[in-house]
PDB file of C-alpha atoms in Angstrom:
ATOM      1  CA  MET A   1     -13.181  62.152  -6.248  1.00  0.00           C
ATOM      2  CA  ASP A   2     -10.270  62.359  -3.885  1.00  0.00           C
ATOM      3  CA  LEU A   3      -7.640  59.730  -4.786  1.00  0.00           C
ATOM      4  CA  ALA A   4      -4.733  59.328  -2.347  1.00  0.00           C
ATOM      5  CA  ILE A   5      -1.612  58.887  -4.567  1.00  0.00           C
ATOM      6  CA  THR A   6       1.869  58.103  -3.498  1.00  0.00           C
ATOM      7  CA  PRO A   7       4.490  57.849  -6.194  1.00  0.00           C
ATOM      8  CA  LEU A   8       6.669  54.745  -6.153  1.00  0.00           C
ATOM      9  CA  PRO A   9      10.481  55.089  -6.016  1.00  0.00           C
ATOM     10  CA  GLY A  10      12.237  54.868  -9.359  1.00  0.00           C
ATOM     11  CA  GLY A  11      10.627  57.575 -11.560  1.00  0.00           C
ATOM     12  CA  PHE A  12       7.231  55.912 -12.544  1.00  0.00           C
ATOM     13  CA  GLY A  13       4.271  54.098 -10.933  1.00  0.00           C
ATOM     14  CA  ALA A  14       2.214  55.118  -7.904  1.00  0.00           C
ATOM     15  CA  ARG A  15       0.293  53.526  -5.065  1.00  0.00           C
ATOM     16  CA  ALA A  16      -3.364  54.506  -5.046  1.00  0.00           C
ATOM     17  CA  GLU A  17      -5.620  54.141  -1.985  1.00  0.00           C
ATOM     18  CA  THR A  18      -9.315  53.510  -2.820  1.00  0.00           C
ATOM     19  CA  ASP A  19     -11.824  50.676  -2.484  1.00  0.00           C
ATOM     20  CA  LEU A  20     -12.610  49.654  -6.059  1.00  0.00           C
ATOM     21  CA  ALA A  21     -15.714  47.606  -4.984  1.00  0.00           C
ATOM     22  CA  ARG A  22     -17.313  50.936  -3.934  1.00  0.00           C
ATOM     23  CA  THR A  23     -15.711  53.135  -6.623  1.00  0.00           C
ATOM     24  CA  THR A  24     -18.100  54.175  -9.345  1.00  0.00           C
ATOM     25  CA  GLY A  25     -19.148  57.046 -11.698  1.00  0.00           C
ATOM     26  CA  PRO A  26     -17.596  59.397 -14.214  1.00  0.00           C
ATOM     27  CA  ALA A  27     -15.579  61.351 -11.538  1.00  0.00           C
ATOM     28  CA  ALA A  28     -13.927  58.216 -10.328  1.00  0.00           C
ATOM     29  CA  ALA A  29     -13.275  57.098 -13.852  1.00  0.00           C
ATOM     30  CA  ARG A  30     -11.591  60.432 -14.727  1.00  0.00           C
ATOM     31  CA  ALA A  31      -9.474  60.499 -11.551  1.00  0.00           C
ATOM     32  CA  LEU A  32      -8.226  56.944 -11.992  1.00  0.00           C
ATOM     33  CA  THR A  33      -7.596  57.325 -15.715  1.00  0.00           C
ATOM     34  CA  ASP A  34      -5.743  60.581 -15.220  1.00  0.00           C
ATOM     35  CA  ALA A  35      -3.580  59.037 -12.541  1.00  0.00           C
ATOM     36  CA  LEU A  36      -2.780  56.108 -14.779  1.00  0.00           C
ATOM     37  CA  HIS A  37      -1.750  58.265 -17.698  1.00  0.00           C
ATOM     38  CA  ARG A  38       0.443  60.371 -15.275  1.00  0.00           C
ATOM     39  CA  HIS A  39       2.174  57.409 -13.447  1.00  0.00           C
ATOM     40  CA  ARG A  40       1.741  54.624 -16.059  1.00  0.00           C
ATOM     41  CA  VAL A  41       1.341  52.029 -13.365  1.00  0.00           C
ATOM     42  CA  LEU A  42      -1.115  52.043 -10.416  1.00  0.00           C
ATOM     43  CA  VAL A  43      -0.846  49.669  -7.403  1.00  0.00           C
ATOM     44  CA  LEU A  44      -4.112  49.499  -5.527  1.00  0.00           C
ATOM     45  CA  PRO A  45      -3.584  47.222  -2.375  1.00  0.00           C
ATOM     46  CA  GLY A  46      -6.060  45.554  -0.132  1.00  0.00           C
ATOM     47  CA  GLN A  47      -8.897  45.049  -2.618  1.00  0.00           C
ATOM     48  CA  HIS A  48     -11.767  42.533  -1.984  1.00  0.00           C
ATOM     49  CA  LEU A  49     -13.221  42.087  -5.458  1.00  0.00           C
ATOM     50  CA  ASN A  50     -15.573  39.462  -6.868  1.00  0.00           C
ATOM     51  CA  HIS A  51     -15.650  38.848 -10.602  1.00  0.00           C
ATOM     52  CA  ALA A  52     -18.298  41.466 -11.316  1.00  0.00           C
ATOM     53  CA  ASP A  53     -16.394  43.946  -9.162  1.00  0.00           C
ATOM     54  CA  LEU A  54     -13.305  43.451 -11.197  1.00  0.00           C
ATOM     55  CA  LEU A  55     -15.063  43.908 -14.495  1.00  0.00           C
ATOM     56  CA  ALA A  56     -16.741  47.042 -13.170  1.00  0.00           C
ATOM     57  CA  ALA A  57     -13.390  48.438 -11.992  1.00  0.00           C
ATOM     58  CA  ALA A  58     -11.939  47.674 -15.432  1.00  0.00           C
ATOM     59  CA  SER A  59     -14.750  49.548 -17.137  1.00  0.00           C
ATOM     60  CA  LEU A  60     -13.701  52.695 -15.233  1.00  0.00           C
ATOM     61  CA  PHE A  61     -10.641  52.763 -17.556  1.00  0.00           C
ATOM     62  CA  GLY A  62     -12.493  52.051 -20.750  1.00  0.00           C
ATOM     63  CA  ALA A  63     -14.476  49.401 -22.773  1.00  0.00           C
ATOM     64  CA  VAL A  64     -13.689  45.957 -21.522  1.00  0.00           C
ATOM     65  CA  ASP A  65     -12.067  43.754 -24.261  1.00  0.00           C
ATOM     66  CA  THR A  66     -14.103  40.579 -24.404  1.00  0.00           C
ATOM     67  CA  ALA A  67     -12.136  39.003 -27.307  1.00  0.00           C
ATOM     68  CA  THR A  68     -10.189  36.858 -24.850  1.00  0.00           C
ATOM     69  CA  ASP A  69      -8.819  33.397 -25.229  1.00  0.00           C
ATOM     70  CA  ARG A  70     -11.894  31.121 -24.626  1.00  0.00           C
ATOM     71  CA  ARG A  71      -9.875  28.369 -22.928  1.00  0.00           C
ATOM     72  CA  TYR A  72      -8.938  30.746 -19.987  1.00  0.00           C
ATOM     73  CA  THR A  73     -12.070  32.968 -19.840  1.00  0.00           C
ATOM     74  CA  VAL A  74     -14.018  32.813 -16.554  1.00  0.00           C
ATOM     75  CA  PRO A  75     -17.405  31.318 -17.478  1.00  0.00           C
ATOM     76  CA  GLY A  76     -20.193  33.959 -17.351  1.00  0.00           C
ATOM     77  CA  PHE A  77     -17.752  36.861 -17.161  1.00  0.00           C
ATOM     78  CA  PRO A  78     -16.645  37.772 -20.737  1.00  0.00           C
ATOM     79  CA  GLY A  79     -13.458  39.674 -20.655  1.00  0.00           C
ATOM     80  CA  LEU A  80     -12.174  38.146 -17.378  1.00  0.00           C
ATOM     81  CA  THR A  81      -9.127  35.699 -17.854  1.00  0.00           C
ATOM     82  CA  VAL A  82      -7.464  33.273 -15.422  1.00  0.00           C
ATOM     83  CA  VAL A  83      -3.741  33.619 -15.057  1.00  0.00           C
ATOM     84  CA  SER A  84      -2.290  30.769 -13.011  1.00  0.00           C
ATOM     85  CA  ASN A  85       0.372  28.110 -12.456  1.00  0.00           C
ATOM     86  CA  ILE A  86      -2.143  25.761 -10.686  1.00  0.00           C
ATOM     87  CA  HIS A  87      -2.751  22.495 -12.466  1.00  0.00           C
ATOM     88  CA  GLN A  88      -5.780  20.284 -12.317  1.00  0.00           C
ATOM     89  CA  ASP A  89      -5.493  16.734 -13.653  1.00  0.00           C
ATOM     90  CA  GLY A  90      -2.263  17.883 -15.212  1.00  0.00           C
ATOM     91  CA  THR A  91      -3.732  20.827 -17.022  1.00  0.00           C
ATOM     92  CA  PRO A  92      -3.146  24.438 -16.039  1.00  0.00           C
ATOM     93  CA  ILE A  93      -6.404  26.274 -15.026  1.00  0.00           C
ATOM     94  CA  GLY A  94      -5.298  29.507 -16.642  1.00  0.00           C
ATOM     95  CA  ILE A  95      -2.678  31.173 -18.773  1.00  0.00           C
ATOM     96  CA  TYR A  96       0.584  29.546 -17.913  1.00  0.00           C
ATOM     97  CA  ASP A  97       3.915  29.478 -20.016  1.00  0.00           C
ATOM     98  CA  GLY A  98       6.126  27.600 -17.697  1.00  0.00           C
ATOM     99  CA  ASP A  99       7.841  28.126 -14.361  1.00  0.00           C
ATOM    100  CA  GLN A 100      10.768  30.098 -16.016  1.00  0.00           C
ATOM    101  CA  GLU A 101       8.466  32.462 -17.911  1.00  0.00           C
ATOM    102  CA  GLU A 102      10.084  35.737 -18.758  1.00  0.00           C
ATOM    103  CA  GLU A 103       8.812  37.548 -21.817  1.00  0.00           C
ATOM    104  CA  TRP A 104       8.774  41.409 -22.153  1.00  0.00           C
ATOM    105  CA  HIS A 105       5.710  42.567 -24.058  1.00  0.00           C
ATOM    106  CA  ALA A 106       2.824  44.921 -24.402  1.00  0.00           C
ATOM    107  CA  ASP A 107      -0.460  42.951 -24.044  1.00  0.00           C
ATOM    108  CA  ASN A 108      -2.082  41.859 -27.224  1.00  0.00           C
ATOM    109  CA  SER A 109       0.313  43.492 -29.535  1.00  0.00           C
ATOM    110  CA  PHE A 110      -0.361  40.722 -32.047  1.00  0.00           C
ATOM    111  CA  LYS A 111      -3.793  42.230 -32.516  1.00  0.00           C
ATOM    112  CA  PRO A 112      -4.573  45.183 -34.895  1.00  0.00           C
ATOM    113  CA  GLN A 113      -5.912  47.272 -32.041  1.00  0.00           C
ATOM    114  CA  LEU A 114      -3.576  47.607 -29.078  1.00  0.00           C
ATOM    115  CA  THR A 115      -4.776  47.186 -25.553  1.00  0.00           C
ATOM    116  CA  ALA A 116      -5.045  50.487 -23.745  1.00  0.00           C
ATOM    117  CA  ALA A 117      -4.696  49.291 -20.200  1.00  0.00           C
ATOM    118  CA  THR A 118      -4.607  46.035 -18.257  1.00  0.00           C
ATOM    119  CA  LEU A 119      -5.783  45.133 -14.722  1.00  0.00           C
ATOM    120  CA  LEU A 120      -4.370  42.119 -12.817  1.00  0.00           C
ATOM    121  CA  TYR A 121      -5.792  41.029  -9.453  1.00  0.00           C
ATOM    122  CA  SER A 122      -3.951  38.675  -7.093  1.00  0.00           C
ATOM    123  CA  VAL A 123      -6.063  36.104  -5.270  1.00  0.00           C
ATOM    124  CA  VAL A 124      -3.445  33.322  -4.510  1.00  0.00           C
ATOM    125  CA  THR A 125       0.040  34.923  -4.118  1.00  0.00           C
ATOM    126  CA  PRO A 126       3.251  32.805  -4.214  1.00  0.00           C
ATOM    127  CA  GLY A 127       5.587  33.003  -1.206  1.00  0.00           C
ATOM    128  CA  GLU A 128       8.560  33.290  -3.549  1.00  0.00           C
ATOM    129  CA  GLY A 129       8.945  34.396  -7.074  1.00  0.00           C
ATOM    130  CA  GLY A 130       6.216  35.363  -9.555  1.00  0.00           C
ATOM    131  CA  GLU A 131       6.762  39.055  -9.490  1.00  0.00           C
ATOM    132  CA  THR A 132       5.580  41.257 -12.308  1.00  0.00           C
ATOM    133  CA  ARG A 133       8.105  43.541 -13.674  1.00  0.00           C
ATOM    134  CA  PHE A 134       7.315  46.689 -15.544  1.00  0.00           C
ATOM    135  CA  ALA A 135       9.563  48.794 -17.838  1.00  0.00           C
ATOM    136  CA  ASP A 136       8.790  52.467 -18.421  1.00  0.00           C
ATOM    137  CA  ALA A 137       8.904  52.592 -22.207  1.00  0.00           C
ATOM    138  CA  THR A 138       8.095  56.221 -22.185  1.00  0.00           C
ATOM    139  CA  ARG A 139      11.138  57.368 -20.171  1.00  0.00           C
ATOM    140  CA  ALA A 140      13.208  54.737 -21.942  1.00  0.00           C
ATOM    141  CA  TYR A 141      12.387  56.399 -25.289  1.00  0.00           C
ATOM    142  CA  ALA A 142      13.333  59.900 -23.967  1.00  0.00           C
ATOM    143  CA  GLY A 143      16.520  58.447 -22.646  1.00  0.00           C
ATOM    144  CA  LEU A 144      17.731  57.163 -26.088  1.00  0.00           C
ATOM    145  CA  PRO A 145      20.519  59.101 -27.768  1.00  0.00           C
ATOM    146  CA  PRO A 146      19.212  61.617 -30.338  1.00  0.00           C
ATOM    147  CA  ALA A 147      20.897  59.640 -33.155  1.00  0.00           C
ATOM    148  CA  MET A 148      19.007  56.381 -32.123  1.00  0.00           C
ATOM    149  CA  ARG A 149      15.702  58.311 -31.902  1.00  0.00           C
ATOM    150  CA  GLN A 150      16.246  59.628 -35.327  1.00  0.00           C
ATOM    151  CA  ARG A 151      17.261  56.201 -36.732  1.00  0.00           C
ATOM    152  CA  ILE A 152      14.102  54.493 -35.502  1.00  0.00           C
ATOM    153  CA  GLU A 153      11.719  57.267 -36.522  1.00  0.00           C
ATOM    154  CA  GLY A 154       8.980  55.913 -38.744  1.00  0.00           C
ATOM    155  CA  MET A 155      10.030  52.259 -38.396  1.00  0.00           C
ATOM    156  CA  ARG A 156       7.478  49.530 -38.082  1.00  0.00           C
ATOM    157  CA  ALA A 157       7.718  46.063 -36.567  1.00  0.00           C
ATOM    158  CA  VAL A 158       5.872  42.766 -37.366  1.00  0.00           C
ATOM    159  CA  HIS A 159       3.933  41.361 -34.345  1.00  0.00           C
ATOM    160  CA  SER A 160       3.077  37.618 -34.742  1.00  0.00           C
ATOM    161  CA  ALA A 161       1.041  35.295 -32.479  1.00  0.00           C
ATOM    162  CA  GLU A 162       2.417  32.453 -34.365  1.00  0.00           C
ATOM    163  CA  TRP A 163       6.122  33.562 -33.787  1.00  0.00           C
ATOM    164  CA  LEU A 164       5.302  34.143 -30.106  1.00  0.00           C
ATOM    165  CA  GLY A 165       3.883  30.644 -29.736  1.00  0.00           C
ATOM    166  CA  VAL A 166       6.967  29.017 -31.340  1.00  0.00           C
ATOM    167  CA  LEU A 167       9.423  30.969 -29.137  1.00  0.00           C
ATOM    168  CA  GLN A 168       7.367  30.448 -26.014  1.00  0.00           C
ATOM    169  CA  SER A 169       7.307  26.637 -26.719  1.00  0.00           C
ATOM    170  CA  GLN A 170      11.119  26.600 -27.294  1.00  0.00           C
ATOM    171  CA  ALA A 171      11.696  28.541 -24.010  1.00  0.00           C
ATOM    172  CA  GLY A 172       9.163  26.668 -21.963  1.00  0.00           C
ATOM    173  CA  GLY A 173       9.842  23.082 -22.877  1.00  0.00           C
ATOM    174  CA  GLY A 174       6.809  22.925 -25.189  1.00  0.00           C
ATOM    175  CA  GLN A 175       4.567  25.015 -22.895  1.00  0.00           C
ATOM    176  CA  SER A 176       2.806  27.942 -24.676  1.00  0.00           C
ATOM    177  CA  SER A 177      -0.529  29.413 -23.748  1.00  0.00           C
ATOM    178  CA  VAL A 178      -0.725  31.345 -26.988  1.00  0.00           C
ATOM    179  CA  ALA A 179       0.032  28.295 -29.192  1.00  0.00           C
ATOM    180  CA  ALA A 180      -2.493  26.166 -27.370  1.00  0.00           C
ATOM    181  CA  GLY A 181      -5.127  28.837 -27.163  1.00  0.00           C
ATOM    182  CA  SER A 182      -7.848  30.300 -29.388  1.00  0.00           C
ATOM    183  CA  LEU A 183      -5.917  33.428 -30.222  1.00  0.00           C
ATOM    184  CA  ALA A 184      -3.157  31.415 -32.040  1.00  0.00           C
ATOM    185  CA  GLY A 185      -4.628  31.976 -35.477  1.00  0.00           C
ATOM    186  CA  HIS A 186      -4.347  35.788 -35.578  1.00  0.00           C
ATOM    187  CA  PRO A 187      -2.625  36.965 -38.690  1.00  0.00           C
ATOM    188  CA  GLU A 188       0.601  39.045 -38.475  1.00  0.00           C
ATOM    189  CA  VAL A 189       0.124  42.759 -37.950  1.00  0.00           C
ATOM    190  CA  GLU A 190       2.519  45.727 -38.092  1.00  0.00           C
ATOM    191  CA  HIS A 191       2.765  48.517 -35.404  1.00  0.00           C
ATOM    192  CA  PRO A 192       5.023  51.493 -35.092  1.00  0.00           C
ATOM    193  CA  LEU A 193       8.279  50.958 -33.221  1.00  0.00           C
ATOM    194  CA  VAL A 194       7.582  54.190 -31.430  1.00  0.00           C
ATOM    195  CA  LEU A 195       3.956  54.911 -30.380  1.00  0.00           C
ATOM    196  CA  THR A 196       2.448  58.426 -29.733  1.00  0.00           C
ATOM    197  CA  HIS A 197       0.023  58.078 -26.746  1.00  0.00           C
ATOM    198  CA  PRO A 198      -3.407  59.262 -27.918  1.00  0.00           C
ATOM    199  CA  ALA A 199      -4.268  60.803 -24.484  1.00  0.00           C
ATOM    200  CA  THR A 200      -0.915  62.241 -23.309  1.00  0.00           C
ATOM    201  CA  GLY A 201       0.962  62.733 -26.547  1.00  0.00           C
ATOM    202  CA  ALA A 202       4.081  61.154 -25.060  1.00  0.00           C
ATOM    203  CA  ARG A 203       6.175  58.777 -27.121  1.00  0.00           C
ATOM    204  CA  SER A 204       6.990  55.290 -26.024  1.00  0.00           C
ATOM    205  CA  LEU A 205       8.858  52.231 -27.414  1.00  0.00           C
ATOM    206  CA  LEU A 206       6.613  49.272 -28.424  1.00  0.00           C
ATOM    207  CA  LEU A 207       8.796  46.181 -28.137  1.00  0.00           C
ATOM    208  CA  GLY A 208       8.426  42.515 -27.456  1.00  0.00           C
ATOM    209  CA  SER A 209      11.094  39.900 -26.584  1.00  0.00           C
ATOM    210  CA  MET A 210       9.273  37.169 -28.350  1.00  0.00           C
ATOM    211  CA  VAL A 211       6.256  38.507 -30.220  1.00  0.00           C
ATOM    212  CA  ILE A 212       8.140  40.671 -32.840  1.00  0.00           C
ATOM    213  CA  SER A 213       9.460  38.716 -35.776  1.00  0.00           C
ATOM    214  CA  GLY A 214      11.328  41.600 -37.266  1.00  0.00           C
ATOM    215  CA  ILE A 215      11.442  45.281 -38.394  1.00  0.00           C
ATOM    216  CA  THR A 216       9.890  45.908 -41.735  1.00  0.00           C
ATOM    217  CA  GLY A 217      12.437  46.659 -44.430  1.00  0.00           C
ATOM    218  CA  LEU A 218      15.491  45.626 -42.387  1.00  0.00           C
ATOM    219  CA  ALA A 219      17.571  42.474 -42.971  1.00  0.00           C
ATOM    220  CA  GLU A 220      17.075  39.789 -40.269  1.00  0.00           C
ATOM    221  CA  GLN A 221      20.475  40.262 -38.703  1.00  0.00           C
ATOM    222  CA  GLU A 222      20.242  44.094 -38.539  1.00  0.00           C
ATOM    223  CA  SER A 223      16.631  43.894 -37.270  1.00  0.00           C
ATOM    224  CA  ARG A 224      17.384  41.509 -34.458  1.00  0.00           C
ATOM    225  CA  ALA A 225      20.475  43.528 -33.423  1.00  0.00           C
ATOM    226  CA  LEU A 226      18.449  46.684 -33.242  1.00  0.00           C
ATOM    227  CA  LEU A 227      15.511  45.179 -31.350  1.00  0.00           C
ATOM    228  CA  ASP A 228      17.884  43.507 -28.871  1.00  0.00           C
ATOM    229  CA  GLU A 229      19.694  46.862 -28.315  1.00  0.00           C
ATOM    230  CA  LEU A 230      16.497  48.761 -27.766  1.00  0.00           C
ATOM    231  CA  LEU A 231      14.871  46.070 -25.406  1.00  0.00           C
ATOM    232  CA  ALA A 232      18.095  45.889 -23.391  1.00  0.00           C
ATOM    233  CA  HIS A 233      17.933  49.664 -22.934  1.00  0.00           C
ATOM    234  CA  THR A 234      14.281  49.745 -22.069  1.00  0.00           C
ATOM    235  CA  THR A 235      14.444  46.884 -19.554  1.00  0.00           C
ATOM    236  CA  SER A 236      17.692  48.105 -17.794  1.00  0.00           C
ATOM    237  CA  ALA A 237      17.452  48.983 -14.135  1.00  0.00           C
ATOM    238  CA  PRO A 238      16.787  52.756 -14.308  1.00  0.00           C
ATOM    239  CA  TYR A 239      13.415  52.120 -16.073  1.00  0.00           C
ATOM    240  CA  VAL A 240      12.172  48.946 -14.307  1.00  0.00           C
ATOM    241  CA  TYR A 241       9.782  48.486 -11.296  1.00  0.00           C
ATOM    242  CA  SER A 242       9.294  44.939  -9.899  1.00  0.00           C
ATOM    243  CA  HIS A 243       5.990  44.246  -8.131  1.00  0.00           C
ATOM    244  CA  ARG A 244       6.171  41.857  -5.307  1.00  0.00           C
ATOM    245  CA  TRP A 245       2.466  40.633  -5.093  1.00  0.00           C
ATOM    246  CA  LYS A 246       0.436  40.490  -1.861  1.00  0.00           C
ATOM    247  CA  GLN A 247      -3.049  38.966  -1.776  1.00  0.00           C
ATOM    248  CA  GLY A 248      -5.707  41.602  -2.727  1.00  0.00           C
ATOM    249  CA  ASP A 249      -3.352  43.661  -4.775  1.00  0.00           C
ATOM    250  CA  LEU A 250      -4.795  45.159  -8.033  1.00  0.00           C
ATOM    251  CA  VAL A 251      -2.283  46.507 -10.383  1.00  0.00           C
ATOM    252  CA  VAL A 252      -3.291  48.558 -13.498  1.00  0.00           C
ATOM    253  CA  TRP A 253      -0.841  49.534 -16.210  1.00  0.00           C
ATOM    254  CA  ASP A 254      -0.909  51.817 -19.306  1.00  0.00           C
ATOM    255  CA  ASN A 255      -0.212  49.216 -22.029  1.00  0.00           C
ATOM    256  CA  LEU A 256       0.665  52.008 -24.474  1.00  0.00           C
ATOM    257  CA  ALA A 257       3.471  53.316 -22.245  1.00  0.00           C
ATOM    258  CA  THR A 258       4.925  50.307 -20.554  1.00  0.00           C
ATOM    259  CA  LEU A 259       6.287  46.800 -21.108  1.00  0.00           C
ATOM    260  CA  HIS A 260       5.940  44.015 -18.634  1.00  0.00           C
ATOM    261  CA  THR A 261       6.951  40.418 -17.845  1.00  0.00           C
ATOM    262  CA  ALA A 262       6.311  37.728 -15.388  1.00  0.00           C
ATOM    263  CA  SER A 263       9.323  36.308 -13.514  1.00  0.00           C
ATOM    264  CA  PRO A 264      10.220  32.663 -12.578  1.00  0.00           C
ATOM    265  CA  CYS A 265       8.115  30.874  -9.972  1.00  0.00           C
ATOM    266  CA  ASP A 266       8.300  27.267  -8.899  1.00  0.00           C
ATOM    267  CA  SER A 267       4.790  25.900  -9.467  1.00  0.00           C
ATOM    268  CA  SER A 268       5.570  22.734  -7.358  1.00  0.00           C
ATOM    269  CA  ARG A 269       6.108  24.932  -4.249  1.00  0.00           C
ATOM    270  CA  HIS A 270       4.375  28.163  -4.829  1.00  0.00           C
ATOM    271  CA  ARG A 271       0.756  28.518  -6.177  1.00  0.00           C
ATOM    272  CA  ARG A 272      -0.212  31.688  -8.150  1.00  0.00           C
ATOM    273  CA  LEU A 273      -3.736  32.817  -9.167  1.00  0.00           C
ATOM    274  CA  LEU A 274      -4.679  36.062 -10.632  1.00  0.00           C
ATOM    275  CA  TYR A 275      -7.542  37.410 -12.754  1.00  0.00           C
ATOM    276  CA  ARG A 276      -6.924  39.760 -15.684  1.00  0.00           C
ATOM    277  CA  ALA A 277      -9.119  42.270 -17.620  1.00  0.00           C
ATOM    278  CA  ALA A 278      -8.039  44.590 -20.392  1.00  0.00           C
ATOM    279  CA  VAL A 279      -9.657  47.524 -21.880  1.00  0.00           C
ATOM    280  CA  ARG A 280      -9.604  49.042 -25.387  1.00  0.00           C
TER     281      ARG A 280
END
């Protein structure tokens, strides 16, 4: 498969030109997955996908994760989740954590098995705000001083859905999709602070501004200071790409090599509707 790839400015990410509604087969899957592993974020503009098309596109990158929050899953399409700030009868129609939502994370890190890649498809795009920001956790790890890389080697952190729900509620005036949804009961899990990518062998930082309750074996104050320092480094300007959505954009990211966050969006003025699929 010939895949037109244009690297994005800033050191990671690429624009890929292909019609995903017509892209099928093992060769396409290999080309897209190789490009994702190489660039870590792929932007595929101008897509026209129905729900079945989006799930088929996700399956090119791996097995679709159907263990999604039941409250926000598209009926009849297991694995497809609504992400939106649109309200009906006072209730959000999809995942929504408040207009000021900013939470750096890797998807589903509160689960024992990490998500490999996530796809997000924009259907209703806000005229202002609502960008998705991506941090290159791979280059950020490589950019750490050697002494810091040695210090964090072998460290593990506790990822907690309950902790995430509490902090989201505090930040969002009581609004938390995790606390309200069917994934809230997940027990705490531990993950390495530094991941080794199973496909590329590259090393990346696995962080989260709200989901990590602490580093195993460290006192709370030391743990928080270290996590804050690592997150500030990883999300600093040299490692961040901010995606300004256009209708029909589909963005795929390597969840084992990046972090991401939404950015503020005034739901009273700017509607936002996306569909998300994740693969194991």
